Coordinates of C-alpha atoms in Angstrom, one line a residue:
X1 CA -12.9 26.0 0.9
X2 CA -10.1 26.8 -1.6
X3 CA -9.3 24.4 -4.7
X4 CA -5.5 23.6 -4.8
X5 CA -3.7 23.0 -7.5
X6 CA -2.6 19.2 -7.5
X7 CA 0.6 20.1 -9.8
X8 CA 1.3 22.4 -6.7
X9 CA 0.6 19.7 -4.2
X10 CA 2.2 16.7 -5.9
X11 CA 5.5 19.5 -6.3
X12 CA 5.3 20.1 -2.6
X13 CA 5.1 16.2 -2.0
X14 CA 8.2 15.7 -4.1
X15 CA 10.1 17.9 -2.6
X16 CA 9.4 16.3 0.9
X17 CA 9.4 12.6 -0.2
X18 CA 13.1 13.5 -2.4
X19 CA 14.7 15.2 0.7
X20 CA 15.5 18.5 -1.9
X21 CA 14.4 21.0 -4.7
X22 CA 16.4 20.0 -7.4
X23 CA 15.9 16.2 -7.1
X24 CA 12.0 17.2 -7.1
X25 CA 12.7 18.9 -10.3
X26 CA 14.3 15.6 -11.8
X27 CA 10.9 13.1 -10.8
X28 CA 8.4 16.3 -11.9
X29 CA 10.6 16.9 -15.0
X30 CA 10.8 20.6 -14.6
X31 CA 13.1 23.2 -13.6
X32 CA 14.0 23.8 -9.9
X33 CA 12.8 27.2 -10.4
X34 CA 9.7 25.9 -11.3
X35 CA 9.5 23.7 -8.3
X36 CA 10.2 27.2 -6.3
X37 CA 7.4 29.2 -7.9
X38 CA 5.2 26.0 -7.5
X39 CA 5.8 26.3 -3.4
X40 CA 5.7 29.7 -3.3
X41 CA 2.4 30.2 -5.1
X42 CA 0.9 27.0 -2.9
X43 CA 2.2 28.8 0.6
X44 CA 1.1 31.8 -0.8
X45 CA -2.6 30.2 -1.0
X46 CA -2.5 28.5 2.5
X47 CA -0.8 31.4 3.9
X48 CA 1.8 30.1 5.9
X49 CA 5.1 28.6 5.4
X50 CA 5.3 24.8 4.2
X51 CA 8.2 23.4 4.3
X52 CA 11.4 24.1 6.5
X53 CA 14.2 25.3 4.6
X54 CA 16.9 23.4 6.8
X55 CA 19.3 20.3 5.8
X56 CA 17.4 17.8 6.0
X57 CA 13.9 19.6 4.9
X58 CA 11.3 18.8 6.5
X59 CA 7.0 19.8 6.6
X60 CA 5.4 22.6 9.1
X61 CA 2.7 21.3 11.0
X62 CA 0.7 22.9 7.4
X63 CA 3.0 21.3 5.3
X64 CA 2.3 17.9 6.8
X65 CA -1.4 18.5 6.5
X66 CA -1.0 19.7 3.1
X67 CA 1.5 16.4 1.8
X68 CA -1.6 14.1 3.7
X69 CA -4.2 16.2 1.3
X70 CA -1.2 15.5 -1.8
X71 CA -1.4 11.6 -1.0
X72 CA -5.2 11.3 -0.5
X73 CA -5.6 13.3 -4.0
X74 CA -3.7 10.3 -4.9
X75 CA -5.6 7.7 -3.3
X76 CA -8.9 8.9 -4.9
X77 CA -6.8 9.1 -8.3
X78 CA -5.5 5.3 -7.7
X79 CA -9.7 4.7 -6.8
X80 CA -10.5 6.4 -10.3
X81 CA -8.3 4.7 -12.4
X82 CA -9.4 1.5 -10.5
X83 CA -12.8 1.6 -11.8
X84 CA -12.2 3.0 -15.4
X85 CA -10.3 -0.3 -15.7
X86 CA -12.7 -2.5 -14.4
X87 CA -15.2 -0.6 -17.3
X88 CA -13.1 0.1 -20.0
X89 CA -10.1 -3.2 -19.9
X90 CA -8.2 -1.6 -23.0
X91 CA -7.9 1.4 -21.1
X92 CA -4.0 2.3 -20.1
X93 CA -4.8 5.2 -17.3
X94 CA -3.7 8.4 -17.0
X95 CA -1.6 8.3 -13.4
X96 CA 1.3 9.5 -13.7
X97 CA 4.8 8.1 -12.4
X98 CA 5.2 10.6 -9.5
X99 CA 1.6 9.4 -8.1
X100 CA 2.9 6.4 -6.0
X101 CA 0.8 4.9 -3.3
X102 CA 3.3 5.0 -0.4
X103 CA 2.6 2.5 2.7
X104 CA 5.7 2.2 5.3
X105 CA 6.6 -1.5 6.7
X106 CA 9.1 -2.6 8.8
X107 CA 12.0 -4.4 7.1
X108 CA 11.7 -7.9 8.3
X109 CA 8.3 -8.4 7.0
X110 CA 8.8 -7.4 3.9
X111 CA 11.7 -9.9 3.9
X112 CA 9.2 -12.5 5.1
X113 CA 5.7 -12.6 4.7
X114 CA 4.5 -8.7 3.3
X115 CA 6.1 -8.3 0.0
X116 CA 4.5 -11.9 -1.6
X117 CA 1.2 -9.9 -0.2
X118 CA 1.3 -7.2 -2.7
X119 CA 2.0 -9.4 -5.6
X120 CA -0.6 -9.0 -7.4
X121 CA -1.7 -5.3 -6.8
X122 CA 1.7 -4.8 -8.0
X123 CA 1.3 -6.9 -11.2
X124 CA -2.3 -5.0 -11.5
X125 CA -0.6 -1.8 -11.9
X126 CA -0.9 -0.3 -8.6
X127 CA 2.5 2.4 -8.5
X128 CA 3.3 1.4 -4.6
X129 CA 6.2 2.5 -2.9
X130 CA 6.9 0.7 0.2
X131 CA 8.9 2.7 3.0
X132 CA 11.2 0.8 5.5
X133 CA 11.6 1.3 8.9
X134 CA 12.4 -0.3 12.4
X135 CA 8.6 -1.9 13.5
X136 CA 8.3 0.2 16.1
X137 CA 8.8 3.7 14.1
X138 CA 6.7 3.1 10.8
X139 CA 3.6 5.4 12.5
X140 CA 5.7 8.3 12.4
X141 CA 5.6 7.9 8.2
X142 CA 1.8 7.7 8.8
X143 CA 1.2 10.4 11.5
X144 CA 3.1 12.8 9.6
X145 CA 1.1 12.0 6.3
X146 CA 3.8 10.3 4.2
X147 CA 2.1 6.9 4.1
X148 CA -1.4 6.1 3.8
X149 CA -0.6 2.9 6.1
X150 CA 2.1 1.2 8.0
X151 CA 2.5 -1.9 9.5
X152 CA 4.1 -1.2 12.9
X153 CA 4.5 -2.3 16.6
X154 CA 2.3 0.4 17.3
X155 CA -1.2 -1.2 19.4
X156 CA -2.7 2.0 19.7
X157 CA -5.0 3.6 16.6
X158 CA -3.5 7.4 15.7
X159 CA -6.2 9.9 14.8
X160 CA -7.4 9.7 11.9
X161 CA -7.0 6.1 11.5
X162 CA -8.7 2.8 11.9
X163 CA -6.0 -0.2 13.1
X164 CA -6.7 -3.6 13.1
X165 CA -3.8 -6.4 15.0
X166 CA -1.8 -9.2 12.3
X167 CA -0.9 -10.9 14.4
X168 CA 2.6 -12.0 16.4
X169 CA 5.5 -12.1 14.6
X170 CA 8.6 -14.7 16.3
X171 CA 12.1 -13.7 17.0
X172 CA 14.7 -16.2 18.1
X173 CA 18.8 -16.1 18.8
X174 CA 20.8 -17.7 16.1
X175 CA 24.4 -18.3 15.5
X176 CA 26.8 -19.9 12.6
X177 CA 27.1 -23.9 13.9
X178 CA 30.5 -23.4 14.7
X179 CA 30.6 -20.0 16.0
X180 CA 28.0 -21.3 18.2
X181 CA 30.1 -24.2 19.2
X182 CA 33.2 -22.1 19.6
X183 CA 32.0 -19.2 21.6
X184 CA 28.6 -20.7 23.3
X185 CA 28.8 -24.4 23.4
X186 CA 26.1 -24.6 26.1
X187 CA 23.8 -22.0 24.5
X188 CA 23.2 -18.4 25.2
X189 CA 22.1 -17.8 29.0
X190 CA 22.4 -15.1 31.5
X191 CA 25.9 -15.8 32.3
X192 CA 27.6 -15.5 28.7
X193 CA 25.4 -13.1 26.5
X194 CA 27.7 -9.9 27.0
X195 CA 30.7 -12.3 26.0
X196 CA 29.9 -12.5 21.8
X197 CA 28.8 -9.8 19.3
X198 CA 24.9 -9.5 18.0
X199 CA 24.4 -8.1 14.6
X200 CA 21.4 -5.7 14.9
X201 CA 19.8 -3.9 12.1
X202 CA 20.4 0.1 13.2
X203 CA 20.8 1.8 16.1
X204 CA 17.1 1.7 16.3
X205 CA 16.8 -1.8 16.9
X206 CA 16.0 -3.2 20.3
X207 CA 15.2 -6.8 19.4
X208 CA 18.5 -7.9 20.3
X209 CA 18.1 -6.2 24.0
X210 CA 14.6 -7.0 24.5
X211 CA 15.2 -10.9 23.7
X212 CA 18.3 -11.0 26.3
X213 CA 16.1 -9.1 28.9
X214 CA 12.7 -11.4 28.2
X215 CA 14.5 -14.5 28.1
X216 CA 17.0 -14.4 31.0
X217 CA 14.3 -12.1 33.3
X218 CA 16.7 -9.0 33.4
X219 CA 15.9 -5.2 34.0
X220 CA 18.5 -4.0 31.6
X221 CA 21.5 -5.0 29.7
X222 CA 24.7 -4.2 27.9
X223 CA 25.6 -5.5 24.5
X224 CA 28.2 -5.6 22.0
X225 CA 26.4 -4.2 18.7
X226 CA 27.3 -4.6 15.0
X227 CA 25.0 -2.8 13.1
X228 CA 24.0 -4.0 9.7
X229 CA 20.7 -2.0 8.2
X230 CA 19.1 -4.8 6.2
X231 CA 17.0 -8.0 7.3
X232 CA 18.9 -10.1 4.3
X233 CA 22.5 -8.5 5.6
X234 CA 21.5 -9.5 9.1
X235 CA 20.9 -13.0 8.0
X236 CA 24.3 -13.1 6.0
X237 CA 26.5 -11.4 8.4
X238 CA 25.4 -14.3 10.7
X239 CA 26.3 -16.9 7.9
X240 CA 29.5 -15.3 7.5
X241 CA 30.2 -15.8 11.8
X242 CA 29.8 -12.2 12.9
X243 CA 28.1 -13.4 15.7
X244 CA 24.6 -13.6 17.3
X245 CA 21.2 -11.8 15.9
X246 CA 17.8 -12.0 16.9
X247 CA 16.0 -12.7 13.6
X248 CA 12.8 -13.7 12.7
X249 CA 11.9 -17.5 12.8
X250 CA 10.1 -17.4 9.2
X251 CA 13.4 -16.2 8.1
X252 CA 15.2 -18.4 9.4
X253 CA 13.7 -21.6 10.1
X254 CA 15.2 -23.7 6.7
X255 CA 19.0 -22.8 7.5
X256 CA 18.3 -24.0 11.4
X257 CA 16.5 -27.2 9.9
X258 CA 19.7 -27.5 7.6
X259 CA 22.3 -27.0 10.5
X260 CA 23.7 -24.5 9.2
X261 CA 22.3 -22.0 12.0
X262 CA 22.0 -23.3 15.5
X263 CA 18.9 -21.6 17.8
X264 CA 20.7 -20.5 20.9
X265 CA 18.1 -20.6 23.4
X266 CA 15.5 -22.9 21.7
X267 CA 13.3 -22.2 24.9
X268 CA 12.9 -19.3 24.4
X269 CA 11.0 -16.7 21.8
X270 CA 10.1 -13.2 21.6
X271 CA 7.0 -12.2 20.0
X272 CA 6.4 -8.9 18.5
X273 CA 2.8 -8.3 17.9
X274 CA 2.4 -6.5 14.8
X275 CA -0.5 -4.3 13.7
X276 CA -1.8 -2.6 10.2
X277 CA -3.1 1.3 10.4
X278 CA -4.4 3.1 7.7
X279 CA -6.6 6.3 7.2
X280 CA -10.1 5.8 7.9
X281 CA -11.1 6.7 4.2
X282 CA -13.8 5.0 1.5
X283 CA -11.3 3.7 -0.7
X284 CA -10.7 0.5 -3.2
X285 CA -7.2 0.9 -3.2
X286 CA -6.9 1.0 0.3
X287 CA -9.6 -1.9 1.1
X288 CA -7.3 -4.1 -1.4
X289 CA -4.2 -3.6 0.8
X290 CA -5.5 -4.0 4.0
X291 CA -7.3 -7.3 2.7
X292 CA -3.7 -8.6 1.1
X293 CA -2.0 -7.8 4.0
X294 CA -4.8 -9.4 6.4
X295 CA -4.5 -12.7 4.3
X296 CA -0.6 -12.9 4.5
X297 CA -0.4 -11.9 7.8
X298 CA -3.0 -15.0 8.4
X299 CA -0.9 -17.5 6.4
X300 CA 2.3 -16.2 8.8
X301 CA 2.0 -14.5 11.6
X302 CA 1.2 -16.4 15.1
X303 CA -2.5 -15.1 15.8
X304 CA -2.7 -13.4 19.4
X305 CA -0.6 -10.7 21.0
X306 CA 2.6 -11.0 22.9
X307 CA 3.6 -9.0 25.8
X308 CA 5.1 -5.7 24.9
X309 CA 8.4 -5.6 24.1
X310 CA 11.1 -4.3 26.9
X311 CA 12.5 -1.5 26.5
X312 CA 16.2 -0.6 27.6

């Protein structure tokens, strides 16, 4: 089995996780022909190309095997670094700024319940970086090695992986009080949903379709979309009388008790069953987050599964 050289493998992981050689350079603090006679010496030891020299890059099938071998370096690393400070208290560590412990979650739990979760690993020193995503695409950032875990929609375990369900997560149809009472003084129903605008995160995002469909029993459906790619700039736009958006009921459950947002179909709910996947590893680091996230999840979450959600 050949020894890689982590310098190597933490160069090719920059250059995938940066999107580019010379931005790799920056974070590694070398020159970008440095970075190039890092890959080149790597592919020349697996053999076989790495990385795809098209706009954006992206891994090989090797590459992506290579950037999961690059992260679990890093895990073991994190592990290490763990323990000497649990020994030796006065110790500072050796890990280096570029070594982050990526996990990817969706973007309205981390503006609910998951960031407060990783509190205190953060505080502890653990050099996380946390990738968003819509909840039902965060196992791609796993399957192809960037993350060591996701939190997804995803009920299904990936190779490699051990999964274990969080629990459901609520979604309901809110309005500003007086758009509401302008546009849909009866509520939203089957008969006036296509009539008003919903603010939905990306073009990823079929929450605001799926709630329509659940809720009024319909096979499909057409809606007028504003797209606005944040969980806080959903919530706002909203505020600000855009129009309607399927958010979640943690989110939003204070400025619905205030009046200042009116639940448009208070009958109904759609529930999103989320789920935590990781790589099936020994690890400390990765026992902590799976345990912080369990807890939260716990506290927040509605325990069971939901139905899965429609699809368009």
């Amino acid at each position: 089995m050949s020894t890689f050289d982590p310098d190597a493998l933490e160069c090719l992981a920059a250059i995938i996780e940066e999107g580019g050689f010379e931005r790799a350079a920056q974070r590694l603090s070398i020159t970008q022909s440095a970075v190039s006679q890092r890959l080149r010496a790597l592919e020349a030891q697996v053999g076989t190309v790495l990385i795809v020299r098209s706009r954006p890059l992206k891994p090989t099938p090797a590459g992506q095997l290579m950037l999961k071998h690059a992260k679990m370096m890093r895990l073991l690393r994190a592990d290490l670094e763990k323990d000497l400070k649990e020994l030796a208290p006065s110790s500072t560590g050796s890990g280096r700024e570029e070594e982050r412990i990526s996990v990817a979650i969706n973007a309205d739990s981390i503006a609910t319940w998951a960031l407060p979760a990783l509190d205190a690993l953060a505080q502890n020193g653990l050099p996380i970086e946390i990738i968003t995503d819509d909840q039902e695409f965060t196992h791609e950032w796993l399957r192809e090695g960037q993350v060591l875990g996701c939190v997804t929609s995803l009920g299904q375990a990936l190779r490699g992986c051990k999964m274990e369900a969080l629990g459901t997560m609520d979604y309901v149809a809110v309005a500003r009080a007086d758009f509401a009472a302008q546009h849909l003084p009866k509520g939203l129903n089957a008969h006036n949903f296509h009539k008003v605008p919903f603010v939905a995160f990306n073009r990823k995002d079929n929450l605001q379709h799926g709630f329509v469909m659940k809720a009024f029993g319909l096979p499909r459906v057409m809606l007028k979309q504003l797209f606005v790619p944040s969980s806080e700039g959903q919530v706002r736009a909203v505020q600000a009388g855009w129009g309607v958006s399927v958010l979640p009921a943690l989110r939003v459950r204070d400025l619905i008790e205030s009046g200042e947002l009116v639940n448009l179909a208070p009958r109904h709910r759609l529930g999103v069953a989320l789920y935590w996947h990781c790589w099936n590893l020994s690890s400390d680091v990765l026992d902590a987050l799976s345990a912080a996230l369990r807890s939260a999840a716990a506290d927040n979450l509605r325990p069971g599964v939901d139905a899965k959600l429609p699809k368009q």
